[in-house]
PDB file of C-alpha atoms in Angstrom:
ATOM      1  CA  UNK A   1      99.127  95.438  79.010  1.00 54.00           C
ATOM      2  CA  UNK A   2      99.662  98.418  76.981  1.00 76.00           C
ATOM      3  CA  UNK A   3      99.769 100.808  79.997  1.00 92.00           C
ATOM      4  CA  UNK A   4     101.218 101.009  83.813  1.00 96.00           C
ATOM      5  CA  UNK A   5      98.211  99.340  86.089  1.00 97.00           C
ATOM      6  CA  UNK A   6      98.166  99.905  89.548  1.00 98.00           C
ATOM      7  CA  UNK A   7      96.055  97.936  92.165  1.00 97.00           C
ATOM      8  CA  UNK A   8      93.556  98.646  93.929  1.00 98.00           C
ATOM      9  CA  UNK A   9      92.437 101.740  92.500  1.00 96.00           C
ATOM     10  CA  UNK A  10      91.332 102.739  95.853  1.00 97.00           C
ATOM     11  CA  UNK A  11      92.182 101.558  99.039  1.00 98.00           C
ATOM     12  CA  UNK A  12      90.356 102.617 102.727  1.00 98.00           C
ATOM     13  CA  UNK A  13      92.592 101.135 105.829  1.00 98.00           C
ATOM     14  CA  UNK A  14      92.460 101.941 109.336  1.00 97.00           C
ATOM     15  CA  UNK A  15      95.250 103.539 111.345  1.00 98.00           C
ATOM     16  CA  UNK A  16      98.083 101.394 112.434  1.00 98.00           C
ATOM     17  CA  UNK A  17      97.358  98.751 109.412  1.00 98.00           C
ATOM     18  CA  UNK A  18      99.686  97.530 107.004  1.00 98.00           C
ATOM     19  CA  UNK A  19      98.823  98.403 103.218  1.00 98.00           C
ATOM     20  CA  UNK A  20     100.652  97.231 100.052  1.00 98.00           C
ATOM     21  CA  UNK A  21     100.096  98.778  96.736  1.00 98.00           C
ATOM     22  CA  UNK A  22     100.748  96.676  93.827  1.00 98.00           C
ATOM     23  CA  UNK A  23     102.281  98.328  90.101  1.00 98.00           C
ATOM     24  CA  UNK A  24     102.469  96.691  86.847  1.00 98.00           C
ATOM     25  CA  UNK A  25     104.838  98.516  84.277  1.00 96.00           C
ATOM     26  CA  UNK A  26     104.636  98.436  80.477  1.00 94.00           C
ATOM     27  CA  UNK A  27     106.125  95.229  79.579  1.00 92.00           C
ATOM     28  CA  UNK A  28     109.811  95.836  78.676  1.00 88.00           C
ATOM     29  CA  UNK A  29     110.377  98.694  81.129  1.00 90.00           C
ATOM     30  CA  UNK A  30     113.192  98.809  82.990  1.00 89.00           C
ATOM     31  CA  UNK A  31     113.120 101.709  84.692  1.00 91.00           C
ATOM     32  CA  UNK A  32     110.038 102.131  87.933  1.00 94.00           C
ATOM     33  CA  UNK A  33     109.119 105.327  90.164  1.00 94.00           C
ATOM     34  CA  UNK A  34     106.491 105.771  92.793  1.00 97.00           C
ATOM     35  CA  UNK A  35     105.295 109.043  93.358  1.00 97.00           C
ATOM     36  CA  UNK A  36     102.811 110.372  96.026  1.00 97.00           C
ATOM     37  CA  UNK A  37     100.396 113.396  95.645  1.00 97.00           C
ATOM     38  CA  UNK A  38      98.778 114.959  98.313  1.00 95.00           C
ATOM     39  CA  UNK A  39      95.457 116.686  96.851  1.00 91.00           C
ATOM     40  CA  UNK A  40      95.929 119.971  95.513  1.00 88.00           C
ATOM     41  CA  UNK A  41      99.886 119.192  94.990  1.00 92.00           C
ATOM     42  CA  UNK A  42     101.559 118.307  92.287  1.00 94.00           C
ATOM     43  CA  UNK A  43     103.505 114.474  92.057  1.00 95.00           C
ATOM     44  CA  UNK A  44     106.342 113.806  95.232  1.00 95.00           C
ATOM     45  CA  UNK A  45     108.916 111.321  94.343  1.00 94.00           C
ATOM     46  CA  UNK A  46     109.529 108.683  96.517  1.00 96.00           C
ATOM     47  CA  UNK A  47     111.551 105.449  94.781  1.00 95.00           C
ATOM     48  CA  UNK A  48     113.365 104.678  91.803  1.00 92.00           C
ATOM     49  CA  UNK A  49     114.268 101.203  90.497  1.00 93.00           C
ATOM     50  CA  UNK A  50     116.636 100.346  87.855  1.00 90.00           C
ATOM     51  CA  UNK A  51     116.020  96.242  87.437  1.00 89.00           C
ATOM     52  CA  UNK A  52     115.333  94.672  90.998  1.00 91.00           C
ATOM     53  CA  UNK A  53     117.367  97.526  92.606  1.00 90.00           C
ATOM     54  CA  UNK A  54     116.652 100.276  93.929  1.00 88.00           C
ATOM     55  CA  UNK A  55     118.787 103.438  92.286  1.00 86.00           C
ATOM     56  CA  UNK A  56     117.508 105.869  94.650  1.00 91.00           C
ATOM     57  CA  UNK A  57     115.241 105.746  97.400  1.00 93.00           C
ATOM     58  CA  UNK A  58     115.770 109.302  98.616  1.00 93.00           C
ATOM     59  CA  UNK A  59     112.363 110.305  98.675  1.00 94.00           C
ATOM     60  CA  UNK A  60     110.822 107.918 101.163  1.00 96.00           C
ATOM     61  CA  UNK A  61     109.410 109.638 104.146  1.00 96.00           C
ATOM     62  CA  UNK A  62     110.606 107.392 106.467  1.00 96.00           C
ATOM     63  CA  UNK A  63     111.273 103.516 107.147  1.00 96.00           C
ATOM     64  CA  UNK A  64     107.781 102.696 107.758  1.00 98.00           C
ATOM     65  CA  UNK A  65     107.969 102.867 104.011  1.00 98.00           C
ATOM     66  CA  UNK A  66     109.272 100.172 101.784  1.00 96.00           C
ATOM     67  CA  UNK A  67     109.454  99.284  97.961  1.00 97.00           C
ATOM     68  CA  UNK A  68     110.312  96.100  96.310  1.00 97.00           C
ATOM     69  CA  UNK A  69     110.631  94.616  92.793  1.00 96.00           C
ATOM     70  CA  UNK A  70     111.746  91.239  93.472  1.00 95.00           C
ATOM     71  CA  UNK A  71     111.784  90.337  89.823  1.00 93.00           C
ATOM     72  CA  UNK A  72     112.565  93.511  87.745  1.00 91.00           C
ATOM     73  CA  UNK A  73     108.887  93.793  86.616  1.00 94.00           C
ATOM     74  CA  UNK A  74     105.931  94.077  89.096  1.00 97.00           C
ATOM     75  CA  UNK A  75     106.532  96.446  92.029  1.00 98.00           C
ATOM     76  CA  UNK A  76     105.126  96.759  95.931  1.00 98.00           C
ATOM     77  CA  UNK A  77     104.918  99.530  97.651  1.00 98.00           C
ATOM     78  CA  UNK A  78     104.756  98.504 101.613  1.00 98.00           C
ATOM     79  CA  UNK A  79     103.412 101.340 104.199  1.00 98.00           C
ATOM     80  CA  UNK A  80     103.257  99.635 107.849  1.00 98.00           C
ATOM     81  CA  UNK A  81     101.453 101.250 111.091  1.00 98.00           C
ATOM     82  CA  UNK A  82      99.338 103.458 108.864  1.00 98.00           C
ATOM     83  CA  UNK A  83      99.202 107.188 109.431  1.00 97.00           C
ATOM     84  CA  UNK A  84      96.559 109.439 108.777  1.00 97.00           C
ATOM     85  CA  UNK A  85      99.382 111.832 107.125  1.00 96.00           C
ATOM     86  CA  UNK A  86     100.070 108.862 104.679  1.00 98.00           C
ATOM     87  CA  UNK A  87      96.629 109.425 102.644  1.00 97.00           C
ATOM     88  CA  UNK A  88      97.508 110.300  99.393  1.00 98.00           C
ATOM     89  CA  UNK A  89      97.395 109.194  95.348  1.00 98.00           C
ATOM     90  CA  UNK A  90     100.051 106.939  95.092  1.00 98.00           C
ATOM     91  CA  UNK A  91     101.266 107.054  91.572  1.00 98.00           C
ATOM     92  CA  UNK A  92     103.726 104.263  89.765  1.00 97.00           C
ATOM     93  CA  UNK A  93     105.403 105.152  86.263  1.00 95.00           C
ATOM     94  CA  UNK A  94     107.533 103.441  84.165  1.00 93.00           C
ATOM     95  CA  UNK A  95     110.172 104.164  81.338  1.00 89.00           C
ATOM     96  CA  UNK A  96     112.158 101.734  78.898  1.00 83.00           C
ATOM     97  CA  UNK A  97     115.448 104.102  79.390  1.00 71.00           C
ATOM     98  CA  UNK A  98     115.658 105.326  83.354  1.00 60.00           C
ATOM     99  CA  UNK A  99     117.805 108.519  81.646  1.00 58.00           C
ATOM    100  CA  UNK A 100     116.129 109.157  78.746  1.00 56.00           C
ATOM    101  CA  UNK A 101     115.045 111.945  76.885  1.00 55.00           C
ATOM    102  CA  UNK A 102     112.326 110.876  74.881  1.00 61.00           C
ATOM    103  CA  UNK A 103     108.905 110.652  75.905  1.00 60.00           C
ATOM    104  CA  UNK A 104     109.658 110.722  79.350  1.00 74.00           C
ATOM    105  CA  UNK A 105     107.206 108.232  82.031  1.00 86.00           C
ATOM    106  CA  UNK A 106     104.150 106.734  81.516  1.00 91.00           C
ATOM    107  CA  UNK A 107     102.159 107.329  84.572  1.00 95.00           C
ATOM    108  CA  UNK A 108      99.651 104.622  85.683  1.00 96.00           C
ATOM    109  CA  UNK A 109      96.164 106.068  87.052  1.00 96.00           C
ATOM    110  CA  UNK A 110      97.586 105.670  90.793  1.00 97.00           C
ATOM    111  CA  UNK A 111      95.626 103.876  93.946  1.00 98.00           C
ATOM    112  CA  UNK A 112      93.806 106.177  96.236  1.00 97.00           C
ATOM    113  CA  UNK A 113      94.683 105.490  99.829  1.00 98.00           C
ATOM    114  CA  UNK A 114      92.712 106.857 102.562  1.00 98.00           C
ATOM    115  CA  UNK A 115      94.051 105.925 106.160  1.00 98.00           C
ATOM    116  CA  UNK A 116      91.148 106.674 108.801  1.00 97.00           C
TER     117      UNK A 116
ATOM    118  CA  UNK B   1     112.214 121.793  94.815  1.00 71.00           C
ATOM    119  CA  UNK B   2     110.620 122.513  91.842  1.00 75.00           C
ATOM    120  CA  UNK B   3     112.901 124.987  89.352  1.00 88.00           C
ATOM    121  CA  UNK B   4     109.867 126.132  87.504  1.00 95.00           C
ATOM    122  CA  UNK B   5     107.252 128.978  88.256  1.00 95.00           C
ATOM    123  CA  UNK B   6     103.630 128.903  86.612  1.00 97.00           C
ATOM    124  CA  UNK B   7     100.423 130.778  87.045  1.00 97.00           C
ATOM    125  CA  UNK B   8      98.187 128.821  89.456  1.00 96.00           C
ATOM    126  CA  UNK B   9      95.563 129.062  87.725  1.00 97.00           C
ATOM    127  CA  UNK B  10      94.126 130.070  83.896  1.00 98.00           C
ATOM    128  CA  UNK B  11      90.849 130.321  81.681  1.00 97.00           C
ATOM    129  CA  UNK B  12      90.665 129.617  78.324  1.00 97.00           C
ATOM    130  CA  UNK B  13      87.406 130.164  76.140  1.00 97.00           C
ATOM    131  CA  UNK B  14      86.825 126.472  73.843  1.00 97.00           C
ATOM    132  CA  UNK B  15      88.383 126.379  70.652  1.00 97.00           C
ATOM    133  CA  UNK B  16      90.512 129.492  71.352  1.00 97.00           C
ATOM    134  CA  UNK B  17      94.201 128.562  71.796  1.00 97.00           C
ATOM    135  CA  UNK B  18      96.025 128.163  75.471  1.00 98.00           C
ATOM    136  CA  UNK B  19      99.010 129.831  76.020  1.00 98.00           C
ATOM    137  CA  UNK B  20     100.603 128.377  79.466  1.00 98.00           C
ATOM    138  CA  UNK B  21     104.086 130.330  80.198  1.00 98.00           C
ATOM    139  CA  UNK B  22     106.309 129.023  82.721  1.00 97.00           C
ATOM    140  CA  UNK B  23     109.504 130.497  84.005  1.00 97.00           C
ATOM    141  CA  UNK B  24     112.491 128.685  84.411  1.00 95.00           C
ATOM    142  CA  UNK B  25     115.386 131.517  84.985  1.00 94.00           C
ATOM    143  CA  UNK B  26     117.819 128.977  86.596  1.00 92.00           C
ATOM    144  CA  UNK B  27     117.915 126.329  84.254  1.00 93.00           C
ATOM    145  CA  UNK B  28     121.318 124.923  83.214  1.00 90.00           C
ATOM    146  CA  UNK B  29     122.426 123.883  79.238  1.00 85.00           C
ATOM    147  CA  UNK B  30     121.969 119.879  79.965  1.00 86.00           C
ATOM    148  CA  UNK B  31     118.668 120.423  80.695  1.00 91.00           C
ATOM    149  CA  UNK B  32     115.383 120.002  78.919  1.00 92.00           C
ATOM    150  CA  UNK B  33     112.034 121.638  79.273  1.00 94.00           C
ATOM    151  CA  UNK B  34     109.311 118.963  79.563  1.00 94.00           C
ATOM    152  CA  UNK B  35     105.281 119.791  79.707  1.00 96.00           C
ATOM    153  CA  UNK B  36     103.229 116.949  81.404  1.00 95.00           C
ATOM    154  CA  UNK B  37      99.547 117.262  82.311  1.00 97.00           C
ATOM    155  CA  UNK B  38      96.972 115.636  84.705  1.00 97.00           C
ATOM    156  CA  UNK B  39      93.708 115.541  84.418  1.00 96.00           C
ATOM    157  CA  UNK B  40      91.319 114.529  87.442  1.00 90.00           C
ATOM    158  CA  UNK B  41      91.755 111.532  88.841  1.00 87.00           C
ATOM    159  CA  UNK B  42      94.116 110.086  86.788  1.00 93.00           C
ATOM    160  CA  UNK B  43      97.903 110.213  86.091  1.00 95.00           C
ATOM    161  CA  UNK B  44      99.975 112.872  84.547  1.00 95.00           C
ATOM    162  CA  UNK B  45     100.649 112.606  80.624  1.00 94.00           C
ATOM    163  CA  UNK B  46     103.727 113.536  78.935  1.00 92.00           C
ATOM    164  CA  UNK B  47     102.620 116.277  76.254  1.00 94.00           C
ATOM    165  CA  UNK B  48     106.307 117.397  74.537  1.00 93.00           C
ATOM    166  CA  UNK B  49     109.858 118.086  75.776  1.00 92.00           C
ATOM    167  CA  UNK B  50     112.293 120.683  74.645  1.00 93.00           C
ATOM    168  CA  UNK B  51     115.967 121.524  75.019  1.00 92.00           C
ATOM    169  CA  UNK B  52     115.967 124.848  72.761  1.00 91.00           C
ATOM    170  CA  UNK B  53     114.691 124.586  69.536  1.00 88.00           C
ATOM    171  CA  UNK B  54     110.869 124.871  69.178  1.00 94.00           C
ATOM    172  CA  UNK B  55     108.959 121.187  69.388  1.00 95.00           C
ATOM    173  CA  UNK B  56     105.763 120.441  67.869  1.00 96.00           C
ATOM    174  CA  UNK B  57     103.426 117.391  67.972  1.00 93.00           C
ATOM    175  CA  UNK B  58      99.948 115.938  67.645  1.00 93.00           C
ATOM    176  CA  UNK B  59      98.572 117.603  71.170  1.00 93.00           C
ATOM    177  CA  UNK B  60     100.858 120.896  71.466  1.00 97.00           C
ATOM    178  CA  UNK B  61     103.394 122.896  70.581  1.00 98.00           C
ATOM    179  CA  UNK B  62     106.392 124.008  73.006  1.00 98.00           C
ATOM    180  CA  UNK B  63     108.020 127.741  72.408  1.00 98.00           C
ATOM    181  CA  UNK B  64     111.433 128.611  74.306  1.00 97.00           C
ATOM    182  CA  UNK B  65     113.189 131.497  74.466  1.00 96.00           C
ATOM    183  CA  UNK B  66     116.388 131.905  73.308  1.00 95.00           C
ATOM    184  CA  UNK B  67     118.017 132.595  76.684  1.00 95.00           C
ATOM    185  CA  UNK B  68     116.258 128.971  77.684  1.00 95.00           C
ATOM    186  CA  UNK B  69     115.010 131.468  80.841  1.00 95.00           C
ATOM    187  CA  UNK B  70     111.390 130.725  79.550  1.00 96.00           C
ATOM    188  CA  UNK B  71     109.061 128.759  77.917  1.00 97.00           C
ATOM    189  CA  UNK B  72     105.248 128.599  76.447  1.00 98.00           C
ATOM    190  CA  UNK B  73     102.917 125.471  75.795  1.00 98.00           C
ATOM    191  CA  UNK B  74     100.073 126.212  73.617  1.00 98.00           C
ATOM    192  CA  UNK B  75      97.571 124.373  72.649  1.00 98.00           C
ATOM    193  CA  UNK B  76      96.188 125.492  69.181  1.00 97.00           C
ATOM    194  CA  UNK B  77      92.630 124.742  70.022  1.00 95.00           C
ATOM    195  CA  UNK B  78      91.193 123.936  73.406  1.00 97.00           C
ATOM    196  CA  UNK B  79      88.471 121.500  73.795  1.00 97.00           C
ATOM    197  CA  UNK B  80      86.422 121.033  77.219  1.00 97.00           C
ATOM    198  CA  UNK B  81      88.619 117.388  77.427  1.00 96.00           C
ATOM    199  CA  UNK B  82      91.837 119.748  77.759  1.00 97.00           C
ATOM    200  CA  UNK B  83      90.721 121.333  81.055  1.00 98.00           C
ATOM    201  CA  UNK B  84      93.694 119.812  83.596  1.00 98.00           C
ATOM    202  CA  UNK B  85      96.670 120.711  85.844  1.00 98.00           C
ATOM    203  CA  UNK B  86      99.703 121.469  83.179  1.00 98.00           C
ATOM    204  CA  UNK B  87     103.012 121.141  85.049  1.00 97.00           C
ATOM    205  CA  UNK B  88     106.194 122.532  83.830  1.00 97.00           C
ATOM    206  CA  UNK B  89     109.647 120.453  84.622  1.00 94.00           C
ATOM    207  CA  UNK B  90     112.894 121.482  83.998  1.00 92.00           C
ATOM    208  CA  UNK B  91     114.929 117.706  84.115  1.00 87.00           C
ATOM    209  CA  UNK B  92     118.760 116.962  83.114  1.00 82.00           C
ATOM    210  CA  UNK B  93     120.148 113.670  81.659  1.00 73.00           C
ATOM    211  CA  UNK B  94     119.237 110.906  84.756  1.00 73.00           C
ATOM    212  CA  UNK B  95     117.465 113.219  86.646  1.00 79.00           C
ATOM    213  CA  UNK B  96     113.912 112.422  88.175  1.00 84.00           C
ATOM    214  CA  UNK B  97     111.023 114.314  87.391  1.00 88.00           C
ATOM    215  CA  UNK B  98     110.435 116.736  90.127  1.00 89.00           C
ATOM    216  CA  UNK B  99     106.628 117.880  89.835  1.00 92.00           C
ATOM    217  CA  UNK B 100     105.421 121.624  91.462  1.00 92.00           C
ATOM    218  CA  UNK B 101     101.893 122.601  91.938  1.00 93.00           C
ATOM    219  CA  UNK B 102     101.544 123.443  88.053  1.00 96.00           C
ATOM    220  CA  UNK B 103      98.714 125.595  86.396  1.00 97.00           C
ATOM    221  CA  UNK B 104      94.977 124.559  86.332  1.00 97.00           C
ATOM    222  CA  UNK B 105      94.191 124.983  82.908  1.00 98.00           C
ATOM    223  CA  UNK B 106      89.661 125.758  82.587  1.00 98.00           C
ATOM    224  CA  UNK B 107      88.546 125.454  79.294  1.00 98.00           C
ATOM    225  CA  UNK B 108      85.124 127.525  79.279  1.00 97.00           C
ATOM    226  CA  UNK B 109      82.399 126.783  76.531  1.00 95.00           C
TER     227      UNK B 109
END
């Protein structure tokens, strides 16, 4: 597609449930970052991947948190045992060049998960 | 944290031009000045970048001081569709982007 999609666009889940959040980059894209944003806030990065690696995972709250991109394209973002804390916007971006300093990311919309 | 400081908030009558300052006293030579912004309920958009020369494009033009200490975005002639959160980032070469709270930008008919 011609942007970043991210699935579902909104996501309700109990406490203590598992969640995955699903990102499509722009096609080509090598570089992947989830963000989180907490309303009123601006963007908090979480996870970088460079390829099927992950470059820097340094953001991640903690290990109930987990990111994967198995095949250097689509990634999932894994949250087990739900916390009410862990509602946010969950943003994915993309970039053909992880250092470049061109046009920067391409932000999808994000998915909008509410933990109750 | 964040290396930039902007205005929390700003109004700006339609069709008048936006002038969104942001202070960035600590930033070092490798680093660039980018402008993204977000409007509701969607991501954030990359607007322009500059390292010290002044940048202009389709949606906005980027002014930076000479000491780099400071920088404006202004956009020429608001429209209703420009009302959003404008965030400031000061990034070096492999650096992620590392968002603050920006400025909410209203554009007022």
């Amino acid at each position: 597609g011609a942007g970043v999609s991210q699935t579902p666009s909104n996501k309700v889940t109990e406490k203590g449930k598992y969640v995955e959040l699903r990102c499509d980059p722009i096609s080509g894209h090598t570089a992947l970052y989830w963000y989180r944003q907490s309303l009123g806030q601006g963007p908090e990065f979480l996870i970088y991947f460079q390829g099927t690696g992950a470059a820097d995972d340094s953001g991640l709250p903690n290990d109930r948190f987990f990111a994967v991109r198995p095949e250097g394209s689509v990634s999932t973002l894994k949250i087990q045992r739900t916390e009410r804390g862990d509602s946010a916007v969950y943003l994915c971006a993309s970039s053909f060049l992880p250092t470049a300093t061109t046009d920067g990311y391409t932000f999808g919309s994000g998915t909008r998960l509410t933990v109750v | 944290d964040a290396k930039t400081t902007q205005p929390t908030s700003m109004d700006c009558a339609e069709g008048r031009a936006a002038n969104l300052p942001c202070n960035h006293s600590t930033i070092s030579g490798n680093e660039y000045v980018y402008w993204y912004r977000q409007i509701h309920s969607q991501g954030p958009q990359y607007i322009i970048h500059g390292l010290k020369n002044n940048e202009t494009n389709e949606m906005a033009s980027l002014i930076i001081t000479e000491d780099r200490k400071s920088s404006t975005l202004i956009l020429p002639h608001a429209t209703l569709r420009d009302t959003a959160v404008y965030y400031c980032i000061v990034r070096d070469y492999g650096q992620n982007f590392v968002f603050g709270p920006g400025t909410r930008l209203s554009v007022l008919p």
